[in-house]
Amino acid sequence: GAVVSQHPSWVICKSGTSVKIECRSLDFQATTMFWYRQFPKQSLMLMATSNEGSKATYEQGVEKDKFLINHASLTLSTLTVTSAHPEDSSFYICSASPSGSWDYEQYFGPGTRLTVT
Amino acid sequence: DAKTTQPPSMDCAEGRAANLPCNHSTISGNEYVYWYRQIHSQGPQYIIHGLKNNETNEMASLIITEDRKSSTLILPHATLRDTAVYYCIVRVQGGNKLVFGAGTILRVKS
């Protein structure tokens, strides 16, 4: 149980285009989902916290207009990288906390590798 | 949340126990110690967590010192598939953020 999927697993796009990444909790409902970014040989950095039915909370330094997050259902959150540039190339990872989890236990997706050319 | 300090890398022979240390000298009374690992190009995987008592599950054991200022994750019989980056994270239970540090790169060698 507690499986989180991401789609796509990797994507290549041209500079200036937008890319949408999906994060799904497959066997549980998730009120809260988290989006992380990881550059090569670096640790995960939290970008934003996504709550179902409300606006996402972004970490300091993360542009909310560039990284659009939508959490429209209890099993799906999406991250859209708008007007992508080569410096946005990174490994994007989501995690999900089961609804009713008093401990905000997080289950992580497999990640999406974005390459912007 | 308190900060943690881990060695940047460690080697371990296959079949032997891997002992990964973590210092968290500023931990407060309501903060738990969590361990995750990340195998190359995958999402992190939860391993174990604890408050002050030693904990064991099917993956590992967690030993927390009496003063709670440090802990050790023990993989009792390391395999090549345990090669990964191991993250020690201190978090208030009920807190909704995980802050990842640099972690320890564990290399299990045959």
Short mmCIF file of C-alpha atoms in Angstrom, two decimals:
data_model
loop_
_atom_site.label_atom_id
_atom_site.label_comp_id
_atom_site.label_asym_id
_atom_site.label_seq_id
_atom_site.Cartn_x
_atom_site.Cartn_y
_atom_site.Cartn_z
CA GLY A 1 0.00 0.00 0.00
CA ALA A 2 0.80 3.72 0.08
CA VAL A 3 1.98 4.03 -3.50
CA VAL A 4 2.60 7.38 -5.16
CA SER A 5 3.09 7.65 -8.90
CA GLN A 6 4.39 10.46 -11.07
CA HIS A 7 3.87 11.10 -14.74
CA PRO A 8 5.86 11.48 -16.84
CA SER A 9 8.99 9.83 -15.47
CA TRP A 10 11.11 11.99 -17.74
CA VAL A 11 10.42 14.81 -20.16
CA ILE A 12 12.43 16.94 -22.56
CA CYS A 13 11.02 20.27 -23.61
CA LYS A 14 12.15 23.37 -25.45
CA SER A 15 12.94 26.60 -23.69
CA GLY A 16 9.87 28.80 -23.33
CA THR A 17 7.34 26.01 -23.26
CA SER A 18 5.35 24.77 -20.26
CA VAL A 19 5.46 21.31 -18.76
CA LYS A 20 2.92 19.64 -16.47
CA ILE A 21 3.91 16.93 -14.01
CA GLU A 22 1.29 14.78 -12.30
CA CYS A 23 1.49 13.23 -8.84
CA ARG A 24 -1.06 10.62 -7.87
CA SER A 25 -1.70 8.70 -4.67
CA LEU A 26 -2.83 5.32 -5.98
CA ASP A 27 -4.29 3.60 -2.93
CA PHE A 28 -4.98 6.35 -0.45
CA GLN A 29 -6.40 9.82 -0.29
CA ALA A 30 -3.97 12.64 0.33
CA THR A 31 -5.11 15.95 1.74
CA THR A 32 -1.54 17.23 1.59
CA MET A 33 1.06 16.75 -1.10
CA PHE A 34 4.57 18.16 -1.30
CA TRP A 35 6.74 19.10 -4.25
CA TYR A 36 10.54 18.89 -4.10
CA ARG A 37 13.30 19.71 -6.55
CA GLN A 38 16.69 18.06 -6.65
CA PHE A 39 19.66 19.24 -8.69
CA PRO A 40 22.49 16.81 -9.53
CA LYS A 41 24.57 15.77 -6.52
CA GLN A 42 22.43 17.91 -4.22
CA SER A 43 19.78 17.16 -1.64
CA LEU A 44 16.04 17.54 -2.01
CA MET A 45 14.68 21.03 -1.58
CA LEU A 46 11.05 21.56 -0.67
CA MET A 47 9.34 23.84 -3.18
CA ALA A 48 5.77 23.94 -1.96
CA THR A 49 3.07 22.30 0.12
CA SER A 50 -0.14 21.55 -1.69
CA ASN A 51 -3.45 21.20 0.14
CA GLU A 52 -6.53 19.84 -1.57
CA GLY A 53 -9.00 22.56 -2.36
CA SER A 54 -6.81 25.47 -1.33
CA LYS A 55 -3.85 27.43 -2.59
CA ALA A 56 -0.40 25.95 -2.29
CA THR A 57 2.11 27.31 0.17
CA TYR A 58 5.44 28.07 -1.48
CA GLU A 59 8.83 28.06 0.19
CA GLN A 60 10.87 31.21 0.23
CA GLY A 61 12.53 31.88 -3.10
CA VAL A 62 10.18 29.70 -5.15
CA GLU A 63 8.22 31.67 -7.75
CA LYS A 64 4.56 30.77 -7.48
CA ASP A 65 3.77 32.19 -10.92
CA LYS A 66 6.42 30.02 -12.51
CA PHE A 67 5.64 26.80 -10.68
CA LEU A 68 1.88 26.44 -10.75
CA ILE A 69 0.46 23.85 -8.39
CA ASN A 70 -3.07 22.49 -8.55
CA HIS A 71 -4.44 20.00 -6.03
CA ALA A 72 -7.97 19.55 -7.29
CA SER A 73 -8.69 16.13 -5.85
CA LEU A 74 -7.61 13.95 -2.95
CA THR A 75 -5.52 11.76 -5.24
CA LEU A 76 -3.98 14.18 -7.72
CA SER A 77 -1.69 17.17 -7.58
CA THR A 78 -0.06 18.76 -10.61
CA LEU A 79 3.01 20.94 -10.97
CA THR A 80 3.26 23.07 -14.10
CA VAL A 81 6.60 24.62 -14.93
CA THR A 82 5.70 27.64 -17.03
CA SER A 83 8.02 29.17 -19.60
CA ALA A 84 10.69 26.64 -18.77
CA HIS A 85 14.36 27.53 -19.13
CA PRO A 86 17.47 25.36 -19.02
CA GLU A 87 18.08 26.29 -15.38
CA ASP A 88 14.74 24.62 -14.54
CA SER A 89 16.20 21.28 -15.62
CA SER A 90 16.05 19.15 -12.49
CA PHE A 91 14.60 16.08 -10.81
CA TYR A 92 11.13 16.89 -9.46
CA ILE A 93 9.76 14.65 -6.72
CA CYS A 94 6.37 14.70 -5.05
CA SER A 95 5.22 13.14 -1.81
CA ALA A 96 1.79 12.61 -0.33
CA SER A 97 0.44 12.43 3.21
CA PRO A 98 -2.61 10.25 3.80
CA SER A 99 -5.72 12.13 4.84
CA GLY A 100 -6.23 11.88 8.56
CA SER A 101 -2.58 11.14 9.17
CA TRP A 102 -1.81 12.84 12.44
CA ASP A 103 1.89 12.48 11.74
CA TYR A 104 1.97 13.84 8.19
CA GLU A 105 3.71 10.63 7.16
CA GLN A 106 5.00 11.13 3.62
CA TYR A 107 5.17 8.66 0.77
CA PHE A 108 7.34 9.68 -2.14
CA GLY A 109 6.85 9.30 -5.86
CA PRO A 110 9.59 8.00 -8.17
CA GLY A 111 10.42 11.45 -9.49
CA THR A 112 10.26 13.20 -12.87
CA ARG A 113 13.42 14.23 -14.67
CA LEU A 114 12.93 17.45 -16.61
CA THR A 115 15.42 18.54 -19.24
CA VAL A 116 14.90 21.92 -20.89
CA THR A 117 16.84 22.45 -24.10
CA ASP B 1 13.34 21.80 13.47
CA ALA B 2 16.78 20.91 14.79
CA LYS B 3 19.70 20.56 12.42
CA THR B 4 21.46 17.25 11.84
CA THR B 5 25.07 16.43 10.99
CA GLN B 6 26.05 13.28 9.10
CA PRO B 7 29.34 12.10 7.59
CA PRO B 8 29.37 12.71 3.84
CA SER B 9 30.16 9.12 2.92
CA MET B 10 30.80 5.64 4.30
CA ASP B 11 31.79 2.27 2.89
CA CYS B 12 30.55 -1.08 4.11
CA ALA B 13 31.34 -4.64 3.11
CA GLU B 14 28.47 -6.69 1.79
CA GLY B 15 26.95 -8.87 4.50
CA ARG B 16 28.31 -6.77 7.31
CA ALA B 17 26.37 -4.35 9.48
CA ALA B 18 26.28 -0.75 8.31
CA ASN B 19 26.21 1.77 11.14
CA LEU B 20 25.28 5.28 10.06
CA PRO B 21 25.71 8.02 12.67
CA CYS B 22 23.78 11.25 13.01
CA ASN B 23 24.30 14.15 15.38
CA HIS B 24 21.35 16.27 16.43
CA SER B 25 22.65 18.07 19.51
CA THR B 26 19.96 20.77 19.44
CA ILE B 27 17.03 18.37 19.33
CA SER B 28 14.13 19.35 21.54
CA GLY B 29 11.86 17.15 23.58
CA ASN B 30 9.03 16.88 21.08
CA GLU B 31 11.20 16.19 18.03
CA TYR B 32 11.49 12.78 16.45
CA VAL B 33 14.40 11.35 14.49
CA TYR B 34 13.47 10.10 11.02
CA TRP B 35 15.60 8.18 8.55
CA TYR B 36 14.99 8.06 4.81
CA ARG B 37 17.14 6.79 2.00
CA GLN B 38 17.34 7.62 -1.67
CA ILE B 39 18.63 5.17 -4.21
CA HIS B 40 20.05 6.84 -7.29
CA SER B 41 17.43 8.59 -9.43
CA GLN B 42 14.51 7.42 -7.29
CA GLY B 43 12.26 9.06 -4.73
CA PRO B 44 13.19 8.81 -1.03
CA GLN B 45 12.10 5.75 0.93
CA TYR B 46 11.06 5.86 4.57
CA ILE B 47 13.16 3.59 6.80
CA ILE B 48 12.36 4.18 10.46
CA HIS B 49 11.71 6.85 13.06
CA GLY B 50 11.86 7.16 16.85
CA LEU B 51 11.62 9.52 19.80
CA LYS B 52 13.85 8.16 22.56
CA ASN B 53 13.50 4.41 22.66
CA ASN B 54 15.40 2.19 20.30
CA GLU B 55 13.30 1.05 17.37
CA THR B 56 13.54 -1.92 15.03
CA ASN B 57 11.64 -2.90 11.93
CA GLU B 58 12.18 -5.21 8.99
CA MET B 59 14.61 -2.79 7.36
CA ALA B 60 16.76 -1.43 10.15
CA SER B 61 17.33 -0.59 13.79
CA LEU B 62 17.52 2.90 15.24
CA ILE B 63 19.60 3.48 18.33
CA ILE B 64 19.10 6.86 20.05
CA THR B 65 21.46 7.92 22.83
CA GLU B 66 20.03 8.60 26.25
CA ASP B 67 20.58 12.35 25.92
CA ARG B 68 19.01 12.17 22.40
CA LYS B 69 21.82 14.23 20.93
CA SER B 70 22.82 11.55 18.48
CA SER B 71 21.54 8.40 16.88
CA THR B 72 22.73 5.49 14.75
CA LEU B 73 20.91 3.72 11.97
CA ILE B 74 21.92 0.09 11.71
CA LEU B 75 21.42 -2.04 8.61
CA PRO B 76 22.21 -5.46 10.07
CA HIS B 77 23.31 -7.25 6.90
CA ALA B 78 24.04 -4.74 4.17
CA THR B 79 23.56 -5.77 0.55
CA LEU B 80 24.62 -4.10 -2.66
CA ARG B 81 21.06 -2.82 -3.04
CA ASP B 82 21.47 -0.81 0.16
CA THR B 83 23.87 1.53 -1.63
CA ALA B 84 22.09 4.88 -1.37
CA VAL B 85 22.09 8.31 0.25
CA TYR B 86 20.79 8.08 3.80
CA TYR B 87 19.11 11.11 5.34
CA CYS B 88 18.68 11.71 9.05
CA ILE B 89 15.92 14.25 9.70
CA VAL B 90 14.64 15.71 12.94
CA ARG B 91 11.04 16.78 12.94
CA VAL B 92 8.31 17.68 15.37
CA GLN B 93 5.69 14.95 15.25
CA GLY B 94 2.73 16.45 13.53
CA GLY B 95 4.95 18.93 11.72
CA ASN B 96 4.26 18.74 8.03
CA LYS B 97 7.68 19.44 6.55
CA LEU B 98 10.68 17.24 5.99
CA VAL B 99 13.90 19.22 5.64
CA PHE B 100 16.57 17.16 3.90
CA GLY B 101 20.23 17.78 4.65
CA ALA B 102 23.16 16.50 2.65
CA GLY B 103 22.88 12.95 3.96
CA THR B 104 25.46 10.14 3.96
CA ILE B 105 26.37 8.28 0.80
CA LEU B 106 26.62 4.62 1.80
CA ARG B 107 28.54 2.42 -0.60
CA VAL B 108 28.16 -1.30 -0.02
CA LYS B 109 30.99 -3.21 -1.65
CA SER B 110 31.36 -6.88 -2.47
#
